[in-house]
PDB file of N, CA, C and O in Angstrom:
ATOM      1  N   UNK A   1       1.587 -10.172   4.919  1.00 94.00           N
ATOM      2  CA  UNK A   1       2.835 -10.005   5.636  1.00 94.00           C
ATOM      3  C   UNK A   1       3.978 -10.256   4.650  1.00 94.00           C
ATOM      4  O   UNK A   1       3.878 -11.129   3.788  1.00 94.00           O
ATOM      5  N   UNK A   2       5.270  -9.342   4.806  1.00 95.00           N
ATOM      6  CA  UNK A   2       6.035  -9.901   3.918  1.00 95.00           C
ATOM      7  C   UNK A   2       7.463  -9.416   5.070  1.00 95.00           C
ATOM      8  O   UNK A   2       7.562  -8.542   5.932  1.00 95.00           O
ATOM      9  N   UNK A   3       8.362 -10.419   4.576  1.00 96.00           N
ATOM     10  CA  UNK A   3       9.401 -10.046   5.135  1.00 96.00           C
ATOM     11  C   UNK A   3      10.197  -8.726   5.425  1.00 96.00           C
ATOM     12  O   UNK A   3      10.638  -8.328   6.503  1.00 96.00           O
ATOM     13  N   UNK A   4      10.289  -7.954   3.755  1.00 93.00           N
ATOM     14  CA  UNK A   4      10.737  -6.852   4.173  1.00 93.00           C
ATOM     15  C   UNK A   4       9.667  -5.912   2.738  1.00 93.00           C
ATOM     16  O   UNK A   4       8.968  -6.335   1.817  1.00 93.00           O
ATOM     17  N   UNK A   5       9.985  -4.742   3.141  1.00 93.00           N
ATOM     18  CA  UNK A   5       9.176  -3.425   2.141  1.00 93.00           C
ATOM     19  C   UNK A   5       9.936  -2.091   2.537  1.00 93.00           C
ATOM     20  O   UNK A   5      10.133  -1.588   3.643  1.00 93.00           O
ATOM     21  N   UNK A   6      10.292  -1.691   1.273  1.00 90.00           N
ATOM     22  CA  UNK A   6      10.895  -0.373   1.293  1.00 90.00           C
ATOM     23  C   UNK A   6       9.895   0.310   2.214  1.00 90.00           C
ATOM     24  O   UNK A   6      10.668   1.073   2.794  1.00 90.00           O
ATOM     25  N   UNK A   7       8.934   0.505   2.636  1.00 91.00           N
ATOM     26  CA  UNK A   7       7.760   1.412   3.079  1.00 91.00           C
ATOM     27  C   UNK A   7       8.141   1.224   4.454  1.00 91.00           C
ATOM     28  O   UNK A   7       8.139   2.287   5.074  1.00 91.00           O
ATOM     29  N   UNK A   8       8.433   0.320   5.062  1.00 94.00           N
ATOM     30  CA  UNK A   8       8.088   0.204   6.459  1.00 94.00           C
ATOM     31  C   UNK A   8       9.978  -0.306   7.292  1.00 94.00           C
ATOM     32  O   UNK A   8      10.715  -1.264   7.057  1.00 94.00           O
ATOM     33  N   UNK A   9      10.093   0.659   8.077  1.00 96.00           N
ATOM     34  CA  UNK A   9      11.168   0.036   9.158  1.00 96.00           C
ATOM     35  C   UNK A   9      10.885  -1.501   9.863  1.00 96.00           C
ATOM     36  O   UNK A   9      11.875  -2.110  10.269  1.00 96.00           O
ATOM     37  N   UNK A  10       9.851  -1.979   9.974  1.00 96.00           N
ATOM     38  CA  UNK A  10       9.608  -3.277  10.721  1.00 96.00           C
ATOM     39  C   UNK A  10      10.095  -4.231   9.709  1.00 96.00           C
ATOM     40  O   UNK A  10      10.020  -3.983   8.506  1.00 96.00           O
ATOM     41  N   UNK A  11      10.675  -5.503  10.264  1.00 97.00           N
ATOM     42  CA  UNK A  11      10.771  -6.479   9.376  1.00 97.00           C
ATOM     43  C   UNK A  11      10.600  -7.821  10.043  1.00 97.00           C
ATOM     44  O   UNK A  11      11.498  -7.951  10.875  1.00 97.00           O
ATOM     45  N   UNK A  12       9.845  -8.815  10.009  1.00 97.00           N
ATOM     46  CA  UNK A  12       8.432  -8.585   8.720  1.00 97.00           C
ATOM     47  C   UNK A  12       7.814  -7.626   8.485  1.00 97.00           C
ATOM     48  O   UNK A  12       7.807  -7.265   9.662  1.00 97.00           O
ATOM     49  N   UNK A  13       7.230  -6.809   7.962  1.00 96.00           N
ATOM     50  CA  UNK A  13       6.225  -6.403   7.962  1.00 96.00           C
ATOM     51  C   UNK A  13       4.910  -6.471   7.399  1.00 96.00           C
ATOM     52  O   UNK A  13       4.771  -7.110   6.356  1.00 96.00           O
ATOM     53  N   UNK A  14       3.539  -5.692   8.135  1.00 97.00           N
ATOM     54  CA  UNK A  14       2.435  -6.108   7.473  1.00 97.00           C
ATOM     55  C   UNK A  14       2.173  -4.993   5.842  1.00 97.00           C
ATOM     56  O   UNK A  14       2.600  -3.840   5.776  1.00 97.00           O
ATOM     57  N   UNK A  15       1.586  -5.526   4.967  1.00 96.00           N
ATOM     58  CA  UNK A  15       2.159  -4.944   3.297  1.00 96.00           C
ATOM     59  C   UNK A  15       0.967  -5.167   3.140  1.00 96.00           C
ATOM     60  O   UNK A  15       0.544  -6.294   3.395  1.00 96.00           O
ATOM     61  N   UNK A  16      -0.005  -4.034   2.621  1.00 95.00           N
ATOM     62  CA  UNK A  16      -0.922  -4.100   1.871  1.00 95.00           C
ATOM     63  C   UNK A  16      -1.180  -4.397   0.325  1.00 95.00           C
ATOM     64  O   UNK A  16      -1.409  -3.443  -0.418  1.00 95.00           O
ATOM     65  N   UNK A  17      -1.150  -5.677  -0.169  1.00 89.00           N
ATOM     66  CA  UNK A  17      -0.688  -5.949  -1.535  1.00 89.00           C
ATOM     67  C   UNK A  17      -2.191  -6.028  -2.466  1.00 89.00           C
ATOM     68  O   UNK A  17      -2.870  -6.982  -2.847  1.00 89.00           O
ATOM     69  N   UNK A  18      -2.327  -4.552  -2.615  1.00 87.00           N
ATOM     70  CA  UNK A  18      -3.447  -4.090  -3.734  1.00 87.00           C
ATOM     71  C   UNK A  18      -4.727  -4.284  -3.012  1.00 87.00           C
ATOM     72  O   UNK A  18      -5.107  -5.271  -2.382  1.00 87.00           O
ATOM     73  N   UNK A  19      -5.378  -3.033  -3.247  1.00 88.00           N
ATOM     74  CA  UNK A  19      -6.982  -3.124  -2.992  1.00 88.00           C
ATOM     75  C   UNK A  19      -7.422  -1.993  -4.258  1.00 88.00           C
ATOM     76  O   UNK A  19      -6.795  -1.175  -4.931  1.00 88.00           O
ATOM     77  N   UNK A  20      -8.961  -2.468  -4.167  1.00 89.00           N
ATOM     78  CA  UNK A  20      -9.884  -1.935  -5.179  1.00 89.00           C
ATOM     79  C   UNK A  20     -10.788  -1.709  -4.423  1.00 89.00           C
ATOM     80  O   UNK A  20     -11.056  -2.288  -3.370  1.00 89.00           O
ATOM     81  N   UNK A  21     -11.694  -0.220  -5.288  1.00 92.00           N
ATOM     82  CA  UNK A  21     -12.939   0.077  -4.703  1.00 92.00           C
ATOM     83  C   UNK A  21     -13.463   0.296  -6.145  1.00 92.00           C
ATOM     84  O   UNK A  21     -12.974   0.956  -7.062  1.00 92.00           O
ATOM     85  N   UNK A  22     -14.729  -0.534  -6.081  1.00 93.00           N
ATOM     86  CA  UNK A  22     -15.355  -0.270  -7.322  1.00 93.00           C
ATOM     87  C   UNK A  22     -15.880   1.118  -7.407  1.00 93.00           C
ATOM     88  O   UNK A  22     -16.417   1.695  -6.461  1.00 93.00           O
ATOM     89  N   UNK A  23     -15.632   1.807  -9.014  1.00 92.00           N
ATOM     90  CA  UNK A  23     -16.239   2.893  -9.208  1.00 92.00           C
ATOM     91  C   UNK A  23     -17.703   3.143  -8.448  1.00 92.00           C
ATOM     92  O   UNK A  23     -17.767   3.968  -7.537  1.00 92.00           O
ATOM     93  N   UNK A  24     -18.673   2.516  -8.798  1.00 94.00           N
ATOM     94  CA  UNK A  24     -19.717   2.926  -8.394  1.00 94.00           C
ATOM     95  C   UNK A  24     -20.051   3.268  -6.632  1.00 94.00           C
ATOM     96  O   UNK A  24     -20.789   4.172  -6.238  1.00 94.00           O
ATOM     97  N   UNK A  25     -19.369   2.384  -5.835  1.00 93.00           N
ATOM     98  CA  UNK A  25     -19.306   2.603  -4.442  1.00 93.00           C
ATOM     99  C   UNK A  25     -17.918   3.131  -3.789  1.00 93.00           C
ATOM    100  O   UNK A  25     -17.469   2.745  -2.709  1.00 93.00           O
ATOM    101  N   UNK A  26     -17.277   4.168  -4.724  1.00 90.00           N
ATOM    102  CA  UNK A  26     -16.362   5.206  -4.092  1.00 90.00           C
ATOM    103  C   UNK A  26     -16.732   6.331  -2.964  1.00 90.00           C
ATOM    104  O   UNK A  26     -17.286   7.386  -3.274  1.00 90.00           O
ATOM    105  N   UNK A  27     -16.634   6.240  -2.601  1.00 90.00           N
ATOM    106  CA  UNK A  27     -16.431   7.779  -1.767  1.00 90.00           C
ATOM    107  C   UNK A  27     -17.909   6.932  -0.960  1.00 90.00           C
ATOM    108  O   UNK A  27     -19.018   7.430  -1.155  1.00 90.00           O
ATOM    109  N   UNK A  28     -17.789   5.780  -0.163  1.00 94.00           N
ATOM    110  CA  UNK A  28     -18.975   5.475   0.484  1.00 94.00           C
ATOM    111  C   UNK A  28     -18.507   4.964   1.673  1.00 94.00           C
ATOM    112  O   UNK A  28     -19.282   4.345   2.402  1.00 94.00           O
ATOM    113  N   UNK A  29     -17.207   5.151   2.018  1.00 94.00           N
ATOM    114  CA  UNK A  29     -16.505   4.824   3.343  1.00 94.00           C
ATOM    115  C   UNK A  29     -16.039   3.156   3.069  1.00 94.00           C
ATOM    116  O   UNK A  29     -15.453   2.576   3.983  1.00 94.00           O
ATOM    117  N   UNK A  30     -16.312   2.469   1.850  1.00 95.00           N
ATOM    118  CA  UNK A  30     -16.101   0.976   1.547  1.00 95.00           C
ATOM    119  C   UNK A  30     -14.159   0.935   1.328  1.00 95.00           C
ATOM    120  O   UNK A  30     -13.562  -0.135   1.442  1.00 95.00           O
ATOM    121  N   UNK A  31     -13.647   1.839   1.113  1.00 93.00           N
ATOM    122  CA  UNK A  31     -12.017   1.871   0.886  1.00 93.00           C
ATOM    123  C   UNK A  31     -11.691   1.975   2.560  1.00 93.00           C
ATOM    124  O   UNK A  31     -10.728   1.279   2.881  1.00 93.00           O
ATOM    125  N   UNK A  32     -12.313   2.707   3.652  1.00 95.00           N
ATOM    126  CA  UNK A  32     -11.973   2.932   4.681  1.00 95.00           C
ATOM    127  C   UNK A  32     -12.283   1.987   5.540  1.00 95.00           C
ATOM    128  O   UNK A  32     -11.832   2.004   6.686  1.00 95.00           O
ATOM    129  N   UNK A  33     -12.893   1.277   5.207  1.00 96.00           N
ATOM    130  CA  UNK A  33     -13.770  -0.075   5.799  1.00 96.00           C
ATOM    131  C   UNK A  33     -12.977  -1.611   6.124  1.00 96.00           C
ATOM    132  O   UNK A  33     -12.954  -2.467   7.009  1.00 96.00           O
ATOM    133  N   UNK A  34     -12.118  -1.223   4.254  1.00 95.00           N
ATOM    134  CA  UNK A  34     -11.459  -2.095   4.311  1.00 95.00           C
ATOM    135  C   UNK A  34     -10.009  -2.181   5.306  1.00 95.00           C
ATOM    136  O   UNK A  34      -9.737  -3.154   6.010  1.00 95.00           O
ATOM    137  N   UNK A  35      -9.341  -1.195   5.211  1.00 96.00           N
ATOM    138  CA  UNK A  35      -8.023  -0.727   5.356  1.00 96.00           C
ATOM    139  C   UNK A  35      -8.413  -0.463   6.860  1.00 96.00           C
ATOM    140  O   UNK A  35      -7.476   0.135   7.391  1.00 96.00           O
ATOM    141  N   UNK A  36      -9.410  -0.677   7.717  1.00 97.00           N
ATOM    142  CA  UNK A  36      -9.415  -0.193   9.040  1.00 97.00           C
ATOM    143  C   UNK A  36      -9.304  -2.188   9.263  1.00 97.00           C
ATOM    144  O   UNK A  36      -8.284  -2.548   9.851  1.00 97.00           O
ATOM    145  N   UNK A  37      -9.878  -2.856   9.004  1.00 97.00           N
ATOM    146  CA  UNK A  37      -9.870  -4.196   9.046  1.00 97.00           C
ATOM    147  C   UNK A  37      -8.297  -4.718   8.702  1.00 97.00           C
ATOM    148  O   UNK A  37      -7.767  -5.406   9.575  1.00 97.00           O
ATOM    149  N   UNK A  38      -7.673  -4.482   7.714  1.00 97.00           N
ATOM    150  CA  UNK A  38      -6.285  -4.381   7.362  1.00 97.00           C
ATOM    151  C   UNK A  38      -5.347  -4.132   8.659  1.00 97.00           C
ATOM    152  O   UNK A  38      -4.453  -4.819   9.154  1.00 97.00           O
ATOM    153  N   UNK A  39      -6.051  -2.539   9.110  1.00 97.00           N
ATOM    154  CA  UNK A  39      -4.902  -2.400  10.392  1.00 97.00           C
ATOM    155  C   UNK A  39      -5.217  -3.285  11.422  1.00 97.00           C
ATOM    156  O   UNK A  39      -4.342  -3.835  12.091  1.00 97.00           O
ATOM    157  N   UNK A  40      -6.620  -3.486  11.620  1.00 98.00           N
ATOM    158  CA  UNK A  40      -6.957  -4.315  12.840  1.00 98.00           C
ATOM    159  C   UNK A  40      -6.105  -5.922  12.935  1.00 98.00           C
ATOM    160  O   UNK A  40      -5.768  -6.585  13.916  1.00 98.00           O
ATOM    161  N   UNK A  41      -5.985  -6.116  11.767  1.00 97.00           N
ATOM    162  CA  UNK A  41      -5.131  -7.792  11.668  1.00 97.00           C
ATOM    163  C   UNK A  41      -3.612  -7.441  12.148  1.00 97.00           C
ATOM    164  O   UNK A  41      -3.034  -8.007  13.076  1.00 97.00           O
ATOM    165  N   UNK A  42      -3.124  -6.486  11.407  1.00 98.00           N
ATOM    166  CA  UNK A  42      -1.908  -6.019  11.549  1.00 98.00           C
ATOM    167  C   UNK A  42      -1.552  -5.628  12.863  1.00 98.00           C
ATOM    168  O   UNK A  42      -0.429  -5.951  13.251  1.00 98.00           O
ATOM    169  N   UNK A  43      -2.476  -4.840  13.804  1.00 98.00           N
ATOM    170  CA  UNK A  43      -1.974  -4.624  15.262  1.00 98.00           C
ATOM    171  C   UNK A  43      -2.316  -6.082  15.878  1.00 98.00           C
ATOM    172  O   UNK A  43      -1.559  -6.652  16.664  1.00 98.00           O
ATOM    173  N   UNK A  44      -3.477  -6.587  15.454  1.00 98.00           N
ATOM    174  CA  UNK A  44      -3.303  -7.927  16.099  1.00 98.00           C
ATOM    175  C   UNK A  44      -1.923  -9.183  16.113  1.00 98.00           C
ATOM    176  O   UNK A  44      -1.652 -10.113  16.874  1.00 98.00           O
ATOM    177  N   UNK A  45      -1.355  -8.694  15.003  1.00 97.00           N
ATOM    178  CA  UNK A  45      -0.354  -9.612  14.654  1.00 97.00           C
ATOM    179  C   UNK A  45       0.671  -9.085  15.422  1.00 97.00           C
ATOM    180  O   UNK A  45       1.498  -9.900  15.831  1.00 97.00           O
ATOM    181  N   UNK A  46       0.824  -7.890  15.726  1.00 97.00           N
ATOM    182  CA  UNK A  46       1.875  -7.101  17.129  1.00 97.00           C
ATOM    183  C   UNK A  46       2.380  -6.451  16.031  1.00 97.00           C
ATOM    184  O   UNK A  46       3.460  -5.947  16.338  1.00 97.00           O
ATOM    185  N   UNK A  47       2.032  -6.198  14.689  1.00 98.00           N
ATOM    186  CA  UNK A  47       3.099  -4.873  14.181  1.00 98.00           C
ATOM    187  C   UNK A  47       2.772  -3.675  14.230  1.00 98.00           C
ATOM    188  O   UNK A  47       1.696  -3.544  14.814  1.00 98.00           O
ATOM    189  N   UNK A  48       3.459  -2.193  13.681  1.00 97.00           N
ATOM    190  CA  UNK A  48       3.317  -1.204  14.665  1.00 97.00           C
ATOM    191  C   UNK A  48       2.600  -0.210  12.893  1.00 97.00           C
ATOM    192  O   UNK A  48       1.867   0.778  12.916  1.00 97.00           O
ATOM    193  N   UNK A  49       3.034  -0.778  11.858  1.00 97.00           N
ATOM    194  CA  UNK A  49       2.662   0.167  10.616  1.00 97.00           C
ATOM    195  C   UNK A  49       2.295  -0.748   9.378  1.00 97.00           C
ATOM    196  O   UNK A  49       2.638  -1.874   9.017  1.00 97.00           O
ATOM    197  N   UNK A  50       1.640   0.009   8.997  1.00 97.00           N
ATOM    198  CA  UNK A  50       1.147  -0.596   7.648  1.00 97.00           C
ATOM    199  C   UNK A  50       1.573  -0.493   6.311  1.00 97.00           C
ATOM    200  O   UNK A  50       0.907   0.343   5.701  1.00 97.00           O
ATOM    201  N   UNK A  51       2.496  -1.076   5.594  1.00 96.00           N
ATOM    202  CA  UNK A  51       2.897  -0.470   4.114  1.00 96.00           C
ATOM    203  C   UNK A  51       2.162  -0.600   3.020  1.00 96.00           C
ATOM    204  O   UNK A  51       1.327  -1.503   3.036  1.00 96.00           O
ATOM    205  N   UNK A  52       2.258   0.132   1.971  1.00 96.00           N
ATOM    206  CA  UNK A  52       1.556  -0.051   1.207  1.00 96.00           C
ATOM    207  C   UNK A  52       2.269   0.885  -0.488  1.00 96.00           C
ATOM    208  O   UNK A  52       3.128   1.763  -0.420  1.00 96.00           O
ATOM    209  N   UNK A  53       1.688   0.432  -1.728  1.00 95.00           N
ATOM    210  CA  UNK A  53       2.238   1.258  -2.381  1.00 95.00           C
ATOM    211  C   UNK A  53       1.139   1.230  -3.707  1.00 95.00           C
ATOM    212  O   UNK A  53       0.101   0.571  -3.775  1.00 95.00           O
ATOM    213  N   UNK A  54       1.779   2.273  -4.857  1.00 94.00           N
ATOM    214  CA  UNK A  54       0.837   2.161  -5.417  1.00 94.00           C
ATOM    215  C   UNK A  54       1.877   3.209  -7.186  1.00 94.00           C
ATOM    216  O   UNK A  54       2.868   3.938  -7.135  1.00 94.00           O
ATOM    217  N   UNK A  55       1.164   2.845  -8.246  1.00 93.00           N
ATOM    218  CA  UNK A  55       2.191   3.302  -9.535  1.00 93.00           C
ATOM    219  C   UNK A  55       2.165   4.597  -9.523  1.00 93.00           C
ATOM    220  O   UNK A  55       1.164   5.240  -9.209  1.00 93.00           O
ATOM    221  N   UNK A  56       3.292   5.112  -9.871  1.00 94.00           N
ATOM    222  CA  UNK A  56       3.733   6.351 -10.094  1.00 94.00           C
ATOM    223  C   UNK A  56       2.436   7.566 -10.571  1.00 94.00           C
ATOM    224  O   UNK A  56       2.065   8.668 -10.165  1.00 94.00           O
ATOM    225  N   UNK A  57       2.120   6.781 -11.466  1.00 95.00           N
ATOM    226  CA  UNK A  57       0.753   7.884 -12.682  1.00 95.00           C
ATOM    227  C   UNK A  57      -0.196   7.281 -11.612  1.00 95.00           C
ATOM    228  O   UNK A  57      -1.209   7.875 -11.981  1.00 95.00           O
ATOM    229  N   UNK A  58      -0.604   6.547 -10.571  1.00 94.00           N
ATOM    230  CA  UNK A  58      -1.986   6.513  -9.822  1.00 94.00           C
ATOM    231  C   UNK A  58      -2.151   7.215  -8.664  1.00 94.00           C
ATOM    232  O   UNK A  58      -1.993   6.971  -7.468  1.00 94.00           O
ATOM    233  N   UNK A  59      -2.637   8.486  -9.555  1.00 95.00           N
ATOM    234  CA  UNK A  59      -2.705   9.553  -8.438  1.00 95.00           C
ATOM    235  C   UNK A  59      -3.952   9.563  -7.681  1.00 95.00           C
ATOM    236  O   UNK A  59      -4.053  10.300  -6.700  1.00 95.00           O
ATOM    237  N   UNK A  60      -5.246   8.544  -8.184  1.00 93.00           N
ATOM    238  CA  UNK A  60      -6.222   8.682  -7.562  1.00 93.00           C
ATOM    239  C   UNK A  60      -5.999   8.059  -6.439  1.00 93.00           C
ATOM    240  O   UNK A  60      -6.500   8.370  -5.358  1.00 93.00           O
ATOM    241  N   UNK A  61      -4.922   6.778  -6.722  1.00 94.00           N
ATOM    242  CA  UNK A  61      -4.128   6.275  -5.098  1.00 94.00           C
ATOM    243  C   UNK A  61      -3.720   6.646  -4.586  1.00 94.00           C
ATOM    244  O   UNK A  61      -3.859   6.360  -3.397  1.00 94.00           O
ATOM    245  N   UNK A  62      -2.803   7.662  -5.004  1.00 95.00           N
ATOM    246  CA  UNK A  62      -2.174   8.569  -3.837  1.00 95.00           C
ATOM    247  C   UNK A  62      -2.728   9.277  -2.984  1.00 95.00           C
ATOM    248  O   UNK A  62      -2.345   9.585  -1.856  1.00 95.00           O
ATOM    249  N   UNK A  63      -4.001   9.642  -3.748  1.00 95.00           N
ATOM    250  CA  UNK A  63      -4.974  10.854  -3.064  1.00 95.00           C
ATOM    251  C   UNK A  63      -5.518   9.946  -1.769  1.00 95.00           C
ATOM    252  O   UNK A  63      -5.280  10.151  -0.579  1.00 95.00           O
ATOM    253  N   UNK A  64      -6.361   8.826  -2.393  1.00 94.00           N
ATOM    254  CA  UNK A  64      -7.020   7.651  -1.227  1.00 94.00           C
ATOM    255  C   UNK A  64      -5.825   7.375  -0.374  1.00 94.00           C
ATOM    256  O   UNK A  64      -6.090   7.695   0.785  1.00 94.00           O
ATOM    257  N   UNK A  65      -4.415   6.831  -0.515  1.00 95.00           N
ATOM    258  CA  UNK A  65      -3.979   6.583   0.658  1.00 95.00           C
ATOM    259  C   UNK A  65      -3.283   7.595   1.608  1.00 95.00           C
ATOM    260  O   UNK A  65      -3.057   7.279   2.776  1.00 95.00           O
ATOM    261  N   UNK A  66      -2.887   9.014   1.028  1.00 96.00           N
ATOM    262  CA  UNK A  66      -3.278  10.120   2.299  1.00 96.00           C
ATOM    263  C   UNK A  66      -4.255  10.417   2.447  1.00 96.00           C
ATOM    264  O   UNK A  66      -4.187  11.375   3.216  1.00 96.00           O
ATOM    265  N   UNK A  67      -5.968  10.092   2.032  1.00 95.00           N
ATOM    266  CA  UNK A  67      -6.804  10.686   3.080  1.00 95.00           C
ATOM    267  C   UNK A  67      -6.991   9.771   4.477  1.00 95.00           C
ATOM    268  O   UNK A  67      -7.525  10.132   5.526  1.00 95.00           O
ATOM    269  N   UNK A  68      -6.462   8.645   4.204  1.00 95.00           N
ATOM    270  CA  UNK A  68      -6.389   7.261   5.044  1.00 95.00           C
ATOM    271  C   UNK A  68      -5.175   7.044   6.054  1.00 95.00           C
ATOM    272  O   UNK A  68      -5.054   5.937   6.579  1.00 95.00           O
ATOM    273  N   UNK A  69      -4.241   8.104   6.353  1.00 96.00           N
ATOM    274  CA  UNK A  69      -3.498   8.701   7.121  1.00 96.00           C
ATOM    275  C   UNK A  69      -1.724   8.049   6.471  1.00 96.00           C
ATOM    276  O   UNK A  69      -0.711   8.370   7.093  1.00 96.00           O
ATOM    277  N   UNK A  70      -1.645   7.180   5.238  1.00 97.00           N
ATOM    278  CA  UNK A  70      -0.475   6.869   4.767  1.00 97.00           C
ATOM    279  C   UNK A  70       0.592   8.172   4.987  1.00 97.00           C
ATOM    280  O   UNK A  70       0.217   9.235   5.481  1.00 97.00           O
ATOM    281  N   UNK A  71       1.544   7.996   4.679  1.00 96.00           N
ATOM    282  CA  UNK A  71       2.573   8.867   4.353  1.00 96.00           C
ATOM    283  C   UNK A  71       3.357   8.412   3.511  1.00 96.00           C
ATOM    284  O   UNK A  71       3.847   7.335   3.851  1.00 96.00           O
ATOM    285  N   UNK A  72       3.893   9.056   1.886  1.00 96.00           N
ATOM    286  CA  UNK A  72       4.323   9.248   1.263  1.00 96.00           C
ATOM    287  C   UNK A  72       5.807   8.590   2.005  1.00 96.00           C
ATOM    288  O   UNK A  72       5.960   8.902   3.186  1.00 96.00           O
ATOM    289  N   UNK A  73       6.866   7.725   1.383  1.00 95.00           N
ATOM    290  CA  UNK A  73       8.224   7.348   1.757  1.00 95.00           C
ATOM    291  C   UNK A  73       8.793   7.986   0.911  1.00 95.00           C
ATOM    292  O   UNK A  73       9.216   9.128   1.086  1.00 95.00           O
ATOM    293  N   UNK A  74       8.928   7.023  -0.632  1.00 92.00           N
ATOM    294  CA  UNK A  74      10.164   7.254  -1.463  1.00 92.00           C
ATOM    295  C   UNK A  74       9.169   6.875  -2.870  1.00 92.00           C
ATOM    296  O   UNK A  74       7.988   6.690  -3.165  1.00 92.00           O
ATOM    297  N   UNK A  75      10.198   6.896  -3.337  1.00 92.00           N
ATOM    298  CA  UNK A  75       9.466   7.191  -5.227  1.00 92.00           C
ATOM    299  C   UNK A  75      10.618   5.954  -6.326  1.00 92.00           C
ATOM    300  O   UNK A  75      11.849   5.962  -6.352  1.00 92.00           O
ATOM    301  N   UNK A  76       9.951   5.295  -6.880  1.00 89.00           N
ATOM    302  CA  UNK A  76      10.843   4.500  -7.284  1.00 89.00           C
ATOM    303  C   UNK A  76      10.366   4.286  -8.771  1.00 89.00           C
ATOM    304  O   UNK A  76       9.403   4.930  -9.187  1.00 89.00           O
ATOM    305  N   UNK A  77      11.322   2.991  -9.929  1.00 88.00           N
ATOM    306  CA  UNK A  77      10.960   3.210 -11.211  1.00 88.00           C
ATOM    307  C   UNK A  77      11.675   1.519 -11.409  1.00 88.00           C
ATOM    308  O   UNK A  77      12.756   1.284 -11.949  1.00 88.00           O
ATOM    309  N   UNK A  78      10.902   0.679 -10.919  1.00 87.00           N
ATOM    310  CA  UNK A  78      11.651  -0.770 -11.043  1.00 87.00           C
ATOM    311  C   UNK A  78      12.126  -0.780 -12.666  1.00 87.00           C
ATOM    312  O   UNK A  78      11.514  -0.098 -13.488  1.00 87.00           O
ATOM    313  N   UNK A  79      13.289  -1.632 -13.044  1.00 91.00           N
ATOM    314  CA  UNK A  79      13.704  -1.828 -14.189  1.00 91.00           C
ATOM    315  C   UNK A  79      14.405  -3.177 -14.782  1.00 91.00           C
ATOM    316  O   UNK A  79      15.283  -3.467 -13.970  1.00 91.00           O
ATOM    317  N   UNK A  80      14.397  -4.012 -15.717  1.00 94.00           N
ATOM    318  CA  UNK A  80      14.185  -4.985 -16.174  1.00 94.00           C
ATOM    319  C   UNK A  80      14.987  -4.911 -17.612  1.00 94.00           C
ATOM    320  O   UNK A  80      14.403  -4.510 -18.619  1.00 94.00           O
ATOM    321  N   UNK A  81      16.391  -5.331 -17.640  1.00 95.00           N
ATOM    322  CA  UNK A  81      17.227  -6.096 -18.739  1.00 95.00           C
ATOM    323  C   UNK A  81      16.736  -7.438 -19.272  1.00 95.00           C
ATOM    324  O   UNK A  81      16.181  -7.989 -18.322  1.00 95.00           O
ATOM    325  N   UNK A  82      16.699  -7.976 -20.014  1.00 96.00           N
ATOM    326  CA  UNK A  82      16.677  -9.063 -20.660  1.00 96.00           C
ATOM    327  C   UNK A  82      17.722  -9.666 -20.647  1.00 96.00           C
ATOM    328  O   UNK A  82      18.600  -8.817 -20.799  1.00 96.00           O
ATOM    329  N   UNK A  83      18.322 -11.004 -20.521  1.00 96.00           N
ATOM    330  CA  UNK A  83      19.696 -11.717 -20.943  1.00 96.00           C
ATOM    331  C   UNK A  83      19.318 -12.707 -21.493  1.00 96.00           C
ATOM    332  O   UNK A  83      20.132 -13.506 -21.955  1.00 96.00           O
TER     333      UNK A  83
END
């Protein structure tokens, strides 16, 4: 849960902060397994969406979180001065 996330209108909202599926057990329903358990906490908690995000070049994430019904928001490029 985090207070707020570019991804989601709710605030708090529930924020999926990083998952992994090991190479060898991809494509075995173990990414969908997880993220159905994810939503299940999340409607339990009374919120209505799930955010989530993932780096620009990780397109194999992008691919996994629209086959998992995500939708694409916004596109961003965090940035960092030194003082």
């Amino acid at each position: 849960m985090r207070r707020f996330a570019n991804s989601n209108d709710e605030s708090p909202c529930a924020f999926l902060e990083g998952w992994w599926v090991d190479e060898d057990v991809r494509r075995a329903g173990v990414g969908r397994a997880l993220i159905a358990a994810v939503e299940d906490w999340a409607r339990a908690q009374g919120f209505t969406e799930l955010g989530s995000d993932a780096l620009l070049d990780n397109t194999l994430s992008h691919t996994a979180h629209h086959a998992l019904g995500f939708e694409e928001r916004e596109r961003v490029i965090y940035f960092r001065k030194w003082l």
